[in-house]
Amino acid sequence: MDRRDSIEMDKERLTAEMAFKDSSSAVIRIRQRLPDFLQSVKLKYVKLGYGYSCNPATILMFALILPLFIATLVQFSTSLQLDRVSELWTNQALRLESIDAATRLTGSLVLFFLFGLYYSKRSRPVYLVDFACYKPEDDRKMSVDSFLKMTEDSGAFNEDTLQFQRRISTRSGLGDETYFPRGITSTPPTLCMAEARSEAEAVMFGALDSLFEKTGVKPKDIGILIVNCSLFNPTPSLSAMIVNHYNLRTDIKSYNLGGMGCSAGLISIELAKNLLQANPNTYAVVVSTENITLNWYFGNDRSMLLCNCIFRMGGAAVLLSNKSKDKARSKYQLVHLVRTHKGADDEHYNCVYQREDDKETIGVSLARELMAVAGDALKTNITTLGPLVLPFTEQFMFFVTLVRKKVFKAKVKPYIPDFKLAFEHFCIHAGGRAVLDELQKNLQLTDWHMEPSRMTLHRFGNTSSSSLWYELAYTEAKGRVSGGDRVWQIAFGSGFKCNSAVWKALRPTPMNESRGNPWQGEVEKYPVKVPLAN
């Protein structure tokens, strides 16, 4: 390979791997990698990050209230003796001598008004009281070998695509205890609305029953309900299904998000946060799931078969609150939520696409450019997030480098801070093994940081938008969460979108607090060694 070929491979984000089959032959694999986050940063996304922190209440505080307060203190300190400050309000003569009563009254009213305005405009804290993940019955488990046998016995695939699924399944990072819905495993498969509804009910009601039991909150107490499921959107909606099952109150604000991919869970969290800002003293429930019964692909388009190999049954329910009394018992407080949508670009938009194949069989196609698209979206997202979460020293170094480059036109590489200084725990969407490998490399994370994501992929598979909560549950089950710890959840999905949520732990979560945790009774077996891809 000459220098020109090397440059072209780097431009296309390709990497070559060579494996020797025997002494006389070798196999060279070319695959696309994520962009190197350490090489480029777009200034507009950095500005966007600082813009997130400049909300009206913050501007009001630092631009008006704080200067006025300081000016008032300076006036008092220069015109009064400190030991006579207490006499200002009791001694009439001193009061008239030191400051005009009308001026004092006006100043006090202005200060009270500004403080009241700040109080009304400030963002109300959003607490994560608790969450629960659905764990299906043991008879829903299926090993990789059983999955491959089921695929072969279906008779829907030719030998080439069967071999393709064998290769993907053995290197996917999934273990032998992931779950399938009954409609897919039955002989023959029963892919109908009734089975899809049955899967949805089992997952959503199972997670919600566990959530209500853990928190002691009654269904009637819920004021906001948000459900996200990308590919199954029946009428009545999934949110209506929950309202009916739990006999929720008639004035509940319910929403059903569809078609938004694996990142929809954090979109639902943001929607709940915004609704909680407008509705004080309220509980909000977010249910994140995906339904695979009606979306199993029986065709021979390889780009659509990837979903069969990695997506599995699962879901989670999250209880949020803006009640001040809930802070003491809540696990986390939402600190930041940053969303990135790259759908304006055709390559990003078409990367994950539901369509018909040449035989008119519907499936979800994953494009070859998925890794590069995901990397671009993630780079934009973390560039925006950085100014909100990084320590002052890291931001200062970044700012100095930025000034040298933009103002003094110095030819210097941008300073990319270490995100491990900003977070103790990482919950990265368990979308697939290759994505996790590349993210670990680019973010320079340790195996310990990646363990929750890798073990979730191994134990439960890709459960779409709910995978982040299985990962956080793993971290809790290991007893790793302490009060004050910061958790970074990263999700990406069709559109193409990348979303981040930052949580601060309000209290430690001991290992024995495992009720409703899907890892209960088995977390001691983990981490397990996942065989290397070959």
Short mmCIF file of C-alpha atoms in Angstrom, two decimals:
data_model
loop_
_atom_site.label_atom_id
_atom_site.label_comp_id
_atom_site.label_asym_id
_atom_site.label_seq_id
_atom_site.Cartn_x
_atom_site.Cartn_y
_atom_site.Cartn_z
CA MET A 1 0.00 0.00 0.00
CA ASP A 2 1.56 3.31 -1.09
CA ARG A 3 1.25 6.68 0.66
CA ARG A 4 -1.65 7.80 -1.57
CA ASP A 5 -3.68 4.70 -0.69
CA SER A 6 -3.00 5.35 2.99
CA ILE A 7 -4.27 8.93 2.70
CA GLU A 8 -7.44 7.79 0.96
CA MET A 9 -8.14 5.17 3.63
CA ASP A 10 -7.69 7.77 6.35
CA LYS A 11 -9.99 10.18 4.53
CA GLU A 12 -12.71 7.54 4.30
CA ARG A 13 -12.16 6.50 7.95
CA LEU A 14 -11.21 2.97 6.96
CA THR A 15 -9.05 0.55 8.88
CA ALA A 16 -7.51 -2.70 7.69
CA GLU A 17 -7.11 -5.87 9.77
CA MET A 18 -5.16 -8.91 8.63
CA ALA A 19 -5.69 -12.45 9.96
CA PHE A 20 -3.62 -15.45 8.78
CA LYS A 21 -5.70 -18.56 8.05
CA ASP A 22 -2.63 -20.73 7.46
CA SER A 23 0.97 -20.38 6.32
CA SER A 24 -0.03 -19.62 2.73
CA SER A 25 -3.17 -17.47 2.97
CA ALA A 26 -4.50 -14.48 4.86
CA VAL A 27 -7.77 -12.57 5.17
CA ILE A 28 -7.80 -8.76 5.08
CA ARG A 29 -10.88 -7.03 6.46
CA ILE A 30 -11.64 -3.39 5.68
CA ARG A 31 -14.12 -1.65 7.98
CA GLN A 32 -15.20 1.90 8.69
CA ARG A 33 -14.31 3.49 12.00
CA LEU A 34 -15.59 6.47 13.95
CA PRO A 35 -14.06 9.89 13.28
CA ASP A 36 -11.16 10.86 15.52
CA PHE A 37 -12.70 13.28 18.04
CA LEU A 38 -9.23 14.61 18.90
CA GLN A 39 -8.62 16.14 15.47
CA SER A 40 -11.37 18.71 14.93
CA VAL A 41 -13.94 20.74 16.84
CA LYS A 42 -16.47 23.10 15.25
CA LEU A 43 -16.72 26.38 17.09
CA LYS A 44 -20.45 26.76 16.48
CA TYR A 45 -21.18 23.69 18.62
CA VAL A 46 -18.98 25.02 21.42
CA LYS A 47 -20.94 28.28 21.34
CA LEU A 48 -24.15 26.26 21.44
CA GLY A 49 -22.93 24.53 24.60
CA TYR A 50 -22.29 27.81 26.36
CA GLY A 51 -25.68 29.00 25.12
CA TYR A 52 -27.38 26.18 27.03
CA SER A 53 -26.06 27.59 30.31
CA CYS A 54 -27.19 31.16 29.52
CA ASN A 55 -30.88 30.83 30.32
CA PRO A 56 -32.95 33.95 31.17
CA ALA A 57 -32.78 33.34 34.92
CA THR A 58 -28.98 33.06 34.85
CA ILE A 59 -28.64 36.23 32.77
CA LEU A 60 -30.98 38.08 35.12
CA MET A 61 -29.00 36.98 38.14
CA PHE A 62 -25.56 37.92 36.84
CA ALA A 63 -26.52 40.98 34.77
CA LEU A 64 -28.90 42.74 37.15
CA ILE A 65 -29.42 41.24 40.58
CA LEU A 66 -25.81 40.49 41.50
CA PRO A 67 -24.37 43.89 40.38
CA LEU A 68 -27.19 45.75 42.12
CA PHE A 69 -26.69 43.74 45.28
CA ILE A 70 -22.94 44.38 45.26
CA ALA A 71 -23.49 48.11 44.59
CA THR A 72 -25.87 48.28 47.54
CA LEU A 73 -23.32 46.60 49.81
CA VAL A 74 -20.60 48.96 48.65
CA GLN A 75 -22.82 51.98 49.29
CA PHE A 76 -23.62 50.79 52.80
CA SER A 77 -20.00 49.94 53.60
CA THR A 78 -18.68 53.32 52.48
CA SER A 79 -21.34 55.45 54.14
CA LEU A 80 -21.85 53.51 57.37
CA GLN A 81 -19.69 52.18 60.09
CA LEU A 82 -19.99 48.43 60.17
CA ASP A 83 -20.68 48.35 63.91
CA ARG A 84 -23.66 50.69 63.40
CA VAL A 85 -25.36 48.81 60.55
CA SER A 86 -27.90 47.34 62.96
CA GLU A 87 -28.91 50.88 64.00
CA LEU A 88 -29.91 51.74 60.44
CA TRP A 89 -33.35 50.22 60.90
CA THR A 90 -33.90 51.35 64.52
CA ASN A 91 -32.45 54.86 64.78
CA GLN A 92 -34.54 57.44 62.91
CA ALA A 93 -31.89 60.12 62.95
CA LEU A 94 -29.23 57.80 61.69
CA ARG A 95 -31.52 56.50 58.99
CA LEU A 96 -32.25 60.01 57.67
CA GLU A 97 -28.61 60.94 57.93
CA SER A 98 -27.27 57.90 56.12
CA ILE A 99 -29.72 57.27 53.35
CA ASP A 100 -32.86 58.76 52.04
CA ALA A 101 -35.88 56.68 53.13
CA ALA A 102 -37.57 56.86 49.74
CA THR A 103 -34.42 55.76 47.98
CA ARG A 104 -34.00 52.89 50.42
CA LEU A 105 -37.57 51.78 49.94
CA THR A 106 -37.33 51.96 46.16
CA GLY A 107 -34.08 50.04 46.14
CA SER A 108 -35.53 47.37 48.41
CA LEU A 109 -38.60 47.01 46.21
CA VAL A 110 -36.48 46.69 43.09
CA LEU A 111 -34.33 44.04 44.74
CA PHE A 112 -37.39 42.11 45.95
CA PHE A 113 -38.94 42.34 42.48
CA LEU A 114 -35.80 41.09 40.76
CA PHE A 115 -35.36 38.25 43.24
CA GLY A 116 -39.01 37.31 42.73
CA LEU A 117 -38.59 37.40 38.97
CA TYR A 118 -35.50 35.22 39.22
CA TYR A 119 -37.33 32.77 41.47
CA SER A 120 -40.24 32.47 39.04
CA LYS A 121 -37.99 32.10 35.98
CA ARG A 122 -35.49 29.69 37.44
CA SER A 123 -35.49 26.08 36.30
CA ARG A 124 -37.22 23.81 38.79
CA PRO A 125 -35.11 20.79 39.77
CA VAL A 126 -36.22 17.49 38.27
CA TYR A 127 -35.62 14.43 40.44
CA LEU A 128 -35.39 10.83 39.33
CA VAL A 129 -37.16 9.09 42.20
CA ASP A 130 -36.46 5.59 40.90
CA PHE A 131 -36.65 3.41 37.79
CA ALA A 132 -37.39 -0.21 36.94
CA CYS A 133 -36.35 -2.46 34.05
CA TYR A 134 -38.45 -5.35 32.76
CA LYS A 135 -36.99 -8.82 33.12
CA PRO A 136 -38.96 -11.45 31.15
CA GLU A 137 -39.63 -14.97 32.36
CA ASP A 138 -36.90 -17.57 31.94
CA ASP A 139 -38.86 -19.41 29.24
CA ARG A 140 -38.31 -16.37 26.98
CA LYS A 141 -34.52 -16.87 27.04
CA MET A 142 -32.81 -18.05 23.88
CA SER A 143 -29.15 -18.85 23.31
CA VAL A 144 -27.22 -17.79 20.22
CA ASP A 145 -27.21 -21.37 18.92
CA SER A 146 -30.96 -21.68 19.45
CA PHE A 147 -31.51 -18.38 17.64
CA LEU A 148 -29.47 -19.60 14.67
CA LYS A 149 -31.35 -22.91 14.61
CA MET A 150 -34.68 -21.06 14.71
CA THR A 151 -33.50 -18.88 11.85
CA GLU A 152 -32.45 -21.88 9.80
CA ASP A 153 -35.64 -23.86 10.52
CA SER A 154 -37.84 -20.96 9.37
CA GLY A 155 -36.90 -21.63 5.76
CA ALA A 156 -37.04 -17.93 4.96
CA PHE A 157 -33.33 -17.40 4.36
CA ASN A 158 -30.89 -18.63 1.76
CA GLU A 159 -27.52 -20.14 2.64
CA ASP A 160 -25.59 -16.93 2.11
CA THR A 161 -27.72 -14.91 4.51
CA LEU A 162 -27.76 -17.77 7.03
CA GLN A 163 -23.98 -17.72 7.01
CA PHE A 164 -24.07 -13.94 7.35
CA GLN A 165 -26.29 -14.19 10.44
CA ARG A 166 -24.02 -16.84 11.95
CA ARG A 167 -21.02 -14.58 11.49
CA ILE A 168 -22.76 -11.50 12.93
CA SER A 169 -24.22 -13.41 15.90
CA THR A 170 -20.90 -14.92 16.96
CA ARG A 171 -19.16 -11.53 16.99
CA SER A 172 -22.07 -9.33 18.16
CA GLY A 173 -21.23 -9.45 21.88
CA LEU A 174 -24.62 -10.97 22.77
CA GLY A 175 -24.71 -13.89 25.20
CA ASP A 176 -26.97 -16.92 25.60
CA GLU A 177 -29.61 -15.44 27.91
CA THR A 178 -31.27 -12.71 25.85
CA TYR A 179 -35.05 -12.67 25.50
CA PHE A 180 -37.48 -13.09 22.59
CA PRO A 181 -41.25 -12.54 22.52
CA ARG A 182 -43.51 -15.54 22.08
CA GLY A 183 -44.72 -14.47 18.64
CA ILE A 184 -41.25 -14.92 17.16
CA THR A 185 -40.26 -18.17 18.90
CA SER A 186 -43.53 -20.01 18.23
CA THR A 187 -43.60 -22.60 15.43
CA PRO A 188 -44.48 -21.27 12.95
CA PRO A 189 -43.89 -17.63 14.00
CA THR A 190 -47.08 -15.74 14.87
CA LEU A 191 -46.36 -12.20 13.79
CA CYS A 192 -49.71 -10.49 14.30
CA MET A 193 -51.24 -7.53 16.12
CA ALA A 194 -52.44 -9.71 18.99
CA GLU A 195 -48.92 -11.00 19.71
CA ALA A 196 -47.42 -7.53 19.31
CA ARG A 197 -49.91 -6.13 21.82
CA SER A 198 -49.15 -9.03 24.15
CA GLU A 199 -45.43 -8.23 24.01
CA ALA A 200 -46.08 -4.53 24.64
CA GLU A 201 -48.36 -5.25 27.60
CA ALA A 202 -45.93 -7.70 29.17
CA VAL A 203 -43.01 -5.28 28.93
CA MET A 204 -44.75 -2.04 29.90
CA PHE A 205 -46.95 -3.41 32.66
CA GLY A 206 -44.09 -5.50 34.04
CA ALA A 207 -41.81 -2.46 34.31
CA LEU A 208 -44.56 -0.22 35.70
CA ASP A 209 -45.71 -2.75 38.31
CA SER A 210 -42.14 -2.96 39.58
CA LEU A 211 -41.79 0.85 39.56
CA PHE A 212 -44.98 1.43 41.56
CA GLU A 213 -43.97 -1.27 44.05
CA LYS A 214 -40.49 0.23 44.54
CA THR A 215 -41.61 3.84 44.96
CA GLY A 216 -44.96 3.40 46.72
CA VAL A 217 -46.47 5.91 44.30
CA LYS A 218 -50.02 5.11 43.24
CA PRO A 219 -51.04 5.23 39.57
CA LYS A 220 -53.64 7.90 40.42
CA ASP A 221 -50.79 10.18 41.54
CA ILE A 222 -49.27 10.34 38.06
CA GLY A 223 -49.90 13.63 36.25
CA ILE A 224 -47.72 13.12 33.14
CA LEU A 225 -47.23 9.94 31.08
CA ILE A 226 -44.82 9.62 28.15
CA VAL A 227 -44.29 6.41 26.17
CA ASN A 228 -41.73 5.96 23.42
CA CYS A 229 -41.69 2.98 21.05
CA SER A 230 -40.25 3.47 17.61
CA LEU A 231 -41.77 0.75 15.41
CA PHE A 232 -45.07 -0.31 17.00
CA ASN A 233 -47.73 2.39 17.17
CA PRO A 234 -51.21 0.86 17.32
CA THR A 235 -54.56 2.58 17.80
CA PRO A 236 -55.40 3.18 20.62
CA SER A 237 -51.83 4.19 21.46
CA LEU A 238 -49.48 2.50 23.90
CA SER A 239 -49.93 5.40 26.32
CA ALA A 240 -53.71 4.88 26.14
CA MET A 241 -53.11 1.19 26.85
CA ILE A 242 -51.39 2.18 30.11
CA VAL A 243 -54.10 4.70 31.02
CA ASN A 244 -56.72 2.01 30.55
CA HIS A 245 -54.86 -0.71 32.43
CA TYR A 246 -54.04 1.40 35.50
CA ASN A 247 -57.22 3.51 35.43
CA LEU A 248 -55.20 6.73 35.41
CA ARG A 249 -56.92 10.02 36.10
CA THR A 250 -58.85 11.84 33.39
CA ASP A 251 -56.71 14.99 33.36
CA ILE A 252 -53.43 13.13 32.79
CA LYS A 253 -51.13 14.64 30.18
CA SER A 254 -50.20 11.63 28.04
CA TYR A 255 -47.88 11.49 25.02
CA ASN A 256 -46.86 8.71 22.65
CA LEU A 257 -43.57 9.12 20.73
CA GLY A 258 -43.00 6.91 17.69
CA GLY A 259 -40.38 6.48 14.98
CA MET A 260 -37.61 8.23 16.95
CA GLY A 261 -35.23 5.28 17.29
CA CYS A 262 -32.95 4.15 20.08
CA SER A 263 -32.33 7.70 21.33
CA ALA A 264 -36.03 8.34 22.05
CA GLY A 265 -35.70 7.51 25.75
CA LEU A 266 -33.76 10.69 26.46
CA ILE A 267 -36.09 12.67 24.20
CA SER A 268 -38.90 11.48 26.46
CA ILE A 269 -36.91 12.56 29.52
CA GLU A 270 -36.51 16.06 28.06
CA LEU A 271 -40.23 16.26 27.24
CA ALA A 272 -41.03 15.22 30.82
CA LYS A 273 -38.59 17.83 32.16
CA ASN A 274 -40.25 20.61 30.15
CA LEU A 275 -43.73 19.52 31.24
CA LEU A 276 -42.61 19.41 34.87
CA GLN A 277 -41.37 22.99 34.56
CA ALA A 278 -44.88 24.07 33.61
CA ASN A 279 -46.75 21.81 36.06
CA PRO A 280 -45.55 22.17 39.68
CA ASN A 281 -45.95 19.48 42.32
CA THR A 282 -46.34 16.70 39.76
CA TYR A 283 -45.12 13.16 39.04
CA ALA A 284 -44.13 12.14 35.51
CA VAL A 285 -43.64 8.58 34.27
CA VAL A 286 -41.54 7.76 31.20
CA VAL A 287 -41.84 4.31 29.62
CA SER A 288 -39.19 3.34 27.04
CA THR A 289 -39.47 0.17 25.00
CA GLU A 290 -39.29 -1.37 21.54
CA ASN A 291 -41.54 -4.01 20.01
CA ILE A 292 -39.92 -6.60 17.75
CA THR A 293 -42.83 -8.98 17.11
CA LEU A 294 -44.17 -7.16 14.03
CA ASN A 295 -40.73 -5.99 12.96
CA TRP A 296 -38.94 -9.29 12.56
CA TYR A 297 -37.45 -9.47 9.07
CA PHE A 298 -37.92 -12.57 6.93
CA GLY A 299 -35.87 -11.65 3.87
CA ASN A 300 -32.37 -11.83 2.44
CA ASP A 301 -31.24 -8.20 2.44
CA ARG A 302 -28.15 -8.20 4.66
CA SER A 303 -28.58 -4.58 5.74
CA MET A 304 -31.96 -5.52 7.25
CA LEU A 305 -30.82 -8.75 8.88
CA LEU A 306 -28.56 -6.94 11.36
CA CYS A 307 -31.61 -5.98 13.44
CA ASN A 308 -32.61 -9.65 13.80
CA CYS A 309 -29.17 -10.46 15.17
CA ILE A 310 -28.89 -7.78 17.87
CA PHE A 311 -32.34 -6.48 18.92
CA ARG A 312 -34.05 -8.20 21.84
CA MET A 313 -37.05 -7.84 24.16
CA GLY A 314 -36.93 -5.26 26.98
CA GLY A 315 -38.22 -2.01 28.43
CA ALA A 316 -37.94 0.40 31.37
CA ALA A 317 -40.12 2.77 33.39
CA VAL A 318 -38.80 5.93 35.08
CA LEU A 319 -40.48 8.06 37.77
CA LEU A 320 -39.63 11.78 37.74
CA SER A 321 -40.77 14.43 40.19
CA ASN A 322 -40.51 18.18 40.74
CA LYS A 323 -41.72 17.98 44.34
CA SER A 324 -39.18 19.37 46.79
CA LYS A 325 -40.15 16.77 49.39
CA ASP A 326 -39.02 13.98 47.02
CA LYS A 327 -35.41 15.14 46.95
CA ALA A 328 -34.54 13.22 50.10
CA ARG A 329 -35.65 9.87 48.70
CA SER A 330 -34.76 10.38 45.02
CA LYS A 331 -31.75 8.69 43.49
CA TYR A 332 -30.69 11.34 40.98
CA GLN A 333 -31.24 14.91 39.85
CA LEU A 334 -31.26 15.83 36.17
CA VAL A 335 -28.44 18.30 35.55
CA HIS A 336 -28.19 18.65 31.77
CA LEU A 337 -29.81 17.23 28.65
CA VAL A 338 -28.34 18.01 25.23
CA ARG A 339 -29.91 16.87 21.96
CA THR A 340 -28.27 16.73 18.53
CA HIS A 341 -30.25 16.12 15.33
CA LYS A 342 -28.35 15.68 12.05
CA GLY A 343 -31.39 14.88 9.93
CA ALA A 344 -30.86 17.87 7.64
CA ASP A 345 -28.12 15.84 5.95
CA ASP A 346 -29.35 13.11 3.57
CA GLU A 347 -26.63 10.64 4.56
CA HIS A 348 -27.58 10.94 8.22
CA TYR A 349 -31.30 10.85 7.48
CA ASN A 350 -31.11 7.66 5.34
CA CYS A 351 -28.64 5.83 7.58
CA VAL A 352 -31.33 3.90 9.52
CA TYR A 353 -34.35 3.54 7.27
CA GLN A 354 -37.48 1.40 7.33
CA ARG A 355 -38.33 0.24 3.82
CA GLU A 356 -39.26 -2.69 1.61
CA ASP A 357 -36.64 -4.94 0.04
CA ASP A 358 -36.76 -6.14 -3.56
CA LYS A 359 -39.30 -8.81 -2.51
CA GLU A 360 -41.53 -6.16 -0.84
CA THR A 361 -40.69 -7.47 2.63
CA ILE A 362 -40.55 -4.66 5.19
CA GLY A 363 -37.49 -4.24 7.38
CA VAL A 364 -35.17 -1.65 8.90
CA SER A 365 -32.04 -1.09 6.86
CA LEU A 366 -28.75 -0.12 8.52
CA ALA A 367 -26.43 1.61 6.04
CA ARG A 368 -22.71 0.95 5.72
CA GLU A 369 -22.11 4.55 6.74
CA LEU A 370 -23.66 3.97 10.18
CA MET A 371 -20.38 4.11 12.09
CA ALA A 372 -19.27 7.35 10.47
CA VAL A 373 -22.71 8.94 10.86
CA ALA A 374 -22.92 7.95 14.52
CA GLY A 375 -19.44 9.33 15.11
CA ASP A 376 -20.25 12.69 13.53
CA ALA A 377 -23.42 13.04 15.60
CA LEU A 378 -21.62 12.05 18.78
CA LYS A 379 -18.78 14.48 18.12
CA THR A 380 -21.26 17.33 17.70
CA ASN A 381 -23.11 16.33 20.84
CA ILE A 382 -20.12 16.07 23.15
CA THR A 383 -18.67 19.32 21.78
CA THR A 384 -21.90 21.03 22.80
CA LEU A 385 -22.00 19.24 26.14
CA GLY A 386 -18.39 19.99 27.10
CA PRO A 387 -18.80 23.60 28.29
CA LEU A 388 -21.65 22.52 30.58
CA VAL A 389 -19.88 19.74 32.45
CA LEU A 390 -16.11 20.07 32.28
CA PRO A 391 -14.04 21.37 35.21
CA PHE A 392 -12.95 25.01 35.07
CA THR A 393 -9.31 24.10 34.46
CA GLU A 394 -10.21 22.02 31.43
CA GLN A 395 -12.46 24.75 30.05
CA PHE A 396 -9.73 27.35 30.64
CA MET A 397 -7.19 25.33 28.68
CA PHE A 398 -9.72 24.85 25.91
CA PHE A 399 -10.53 28.59 25.87
CA VAL A 400 -6.86 29.62 25.72
CA THR A 401 -6.26 27.27 22.81
CA LEU A 402 -9.37 28.58 21.07
CA VAL A 403 -8.24 32.22 21.44
CA ARG A 404 -4.80 31.39 20.07
CA LYS A 405 -6.35 29.72 17.07
CA LYS A 406 -9.20 32.14 16.30
CA VAL A 407 -7.75 35.50 17.38
CA PHE A 408 -4.02 35.12 16.89
CA LYS A 409 -4.36 32.66 13.99
CA ALA A 410 -1.89 30.29 15.58
CA LYS A 411 -1.61 26.86 13.99
CA VAL A 412 -2.38 24.75 17.04
CA LYS A 413 -4.51 21.69 17.50
CA PRO A 414 -7.66 22.24 19.55
CA TYR A 415 -7.39 21.22 23.18
CA ILE A 416 -9.74 18.28 23.73
CA PRO A 417 -10.44 17.82 27.44
CA ASP A 418 -10.69 14.53 29.28
CA PHE A 419 -14.35 13.68 29.89
CA LYS A 420 -13.37 11.21 32.58
CA LEU A 421 -12.76 14.27 34.76
CA ALA A 422 -16.40 15.25 34.37
CA PHE A 423 -18.12 11.93 35.03
CA GLU A 424 -17.74 8.92 37.29
CA HIS A 425 -20.06 6.63 35.32
CA PHE A 426 -20.82 6.16 31.62
CA CYS A 427 -23.98 4.57 30.23
CA ILE A 428 -23.46 4.29 26.46
CA HIS A 429 -26.29 2.85 24.40
CA ALA A 430 -25.58 -0.84 23.84
CA GLY A 431 -26.24 -0.63 20.11
CA GLY A 432 -23.60 -3.13 19.09
CA ARG A 433 -20.14 -4.33 19.86
CA ALA A 434 -18.36 -2.46 17.06
CA VAL A 435 -19.85 0.87 18.16
CA LEU A 436 -18.82 0.28 21.79
CA ASP A 437 -15.30 -0.63 20.71
CA GLU A 438 -14.89 2.56 18.72
CA LEU A 439 -16.42 4.78 21.39
CA GLN A 440 -14.12 3.35 24.03
CA LYS A 441 -11.15 4.11 21.81
CA ASN A 442 -12.19 7.64 20.87
CA LEU A 443 -13.30 8.72 24.36
CA GLN A 444 -10.28 6.95 25.89
CA LEU A 445 -12.41 5.09 28.42
CA THR A 446 -11.25 2.17 30.51
CA ASP A 447 -12.76 -1.31 30.52
CA TRP A 448 -14.30 -0.45 33.91
CA HIS A 449 -16.13 2.53 32.39
CA MET A 450 -17.41 0.39 29.49
CA GLU A 451 -18.41 -2.58 31.64
CA PRO A 452 -22.08 -1.61 32.17
CA SER A 453 -22.64 -1.19 28.42
CA ARG A 454 -20.82 -4.36 27.40
CA MET A 455 -22.46 -6.51 30.05
CA THR A 456 -25.92 -5.14 29.18
CA LEU A 457 -25.34 -6.00 25.53
CA HIS A 458 -24.17 -9.48 26.55
CA ARG A 459 -27.00 -10.21 28.99
CA PHE A 460 -30.01 -8.45 27.44
CA GLY A 461 -28.96 -7.56 23.89
CA ASN A 462 -29.88 -4.29 22.25
CA THR A 463 -33.15 -3.31 23.92
CA SER A 464 -33.23 0.01 22.04
CA SER A 465 -34.06 3.12 24.09
CA SER A 466 -34.29 1.21 27.38
CA SER A 467 -30.71 -0.10 27.27
CA LEU A 468 -29.42 2.97 29.16
CA TRP A 469 -31.50 2.00 32.19
CA TYR A 470 -30.28 -1.61 32.19
CA GLU A 471 -26.75 -0.16 32.22
CA LEU A 472 -27.48 2.19 35.11
CA ALA A 473 -29.15 -0.71 36.95
CA TYR A 474 -25.94 -2.71 36.48
CA THR A 475 -23.87 0.13 37.94
CA GLU A 476 -26.19 0.28 40.95
CA ALA A 477 -26.23 -3.50 41.42
CA LYS A 478 -22.44 -3.41 41.62
CA GLY A 479 -22.67 -0.83 44.41
CA ARG A 480 -20.65 1.72 42.47
CA VAL A 481 -22.92 4.75 42.81
CA SER A 482 -22.06 7.17 45.63
CA GLY A 483 -23.67 10.46 46.58
CA GLY A 484 -22.46 13.25 44.31
CA ASP A 485 -21.40 10.94 41.48
CA ARG A 486 -22.13 12.14 37.96
CA VAL A 487 -23.62 9.81 35.35
CA TRP A 488 -23.43 10.40 31.60
CA GLN A 489 -26.06 8.65 29.47
CA ILE A 490 -25.37 8.70 25.72
CA ALA A 491 -27.93 7.47 23.19
CA PHE A 492 -28.05 7.60 19.42
CA GLY A 493 -30.62 6.48 16.88
CA SER A 494 -32.37 6.99 13.57
CA GLY A 495 -32.80 10.45 12.16
CA PHE A 496 -29.83 10.66 12.87
CA LYS A 497 -29.82 11.76 16.51
CA CYS A 498 -27.41 11.72 19.42
CA ASN A 499 -28.65 12.73 22.87
CA SER A 500 -26.92 13.09 26.23
CA ALA A 501 -28.30 13.27 29.76
CA VAL A 502 -26.26 14.12 32.84
CA TRP A 503 -27.49 13.00 36.25
CA LYS A 504 -26.12 13.73 39.70
CA ALA A 505 -26.53 11.05 42.36
CA LEU A 506 -28.30 12.48 45.41
CA ARG A 507 -27.46 9.53 47.62
CA PRO A 508 -25.50 6.28 47.46
CA THR A 509 -27.23 3.17 46.14
CA PRO A 510 -26.05 0.19 48.22
CA MET A 511 -25.74 -3.26 46.68
CA ASN A 512 -28.51 -4.65 48.88
CA GLU A 513 -31.00 -2.15 47.44
CA SER A 514 -31.77 -4.47 44.53
CA ARG A 515 -35.56 -4.78 44.57
CA GLY A 516 -36.80 -4.49 41.01
CA ASN A 517 -33.26 -4.51 39.61
CA PRO A 518 -32.99 -6.85 36.57
CA TRP A 519 -29.50 -7.88 37.67
CA GLN A 520 -30.71 -9.10 41.05
CA GLY A 521 -29.37 -12.53 41.95
CA GLU A 522 -26.91 -12.73 39.06
CA VAL A 523 -24.74 -9.62 39.03
CA GLU A 524 -22.09 -11.57 40.95
CA LYS A 525 -21.38 -13.51 37.75
CA TYR A 526 -20.37 -10.34 35.93
CA PRO A 527 -18.30 -9.10 34.28
CA VAL A 528 -17.80 -12.08 32.01
CA LYS A 529 -15.16 -12.32 29.34
CA VAL A 530 -16.72 -11.82 25.92
CA PRO A 531 -14.90 -13.79 23.19
CA LEU A 532 -13.04 -11.65 20.68
CA ALA A 533 -14.59 -11.19 17.26
CA ASN A 534 -13.01 -13.30 14.58
#
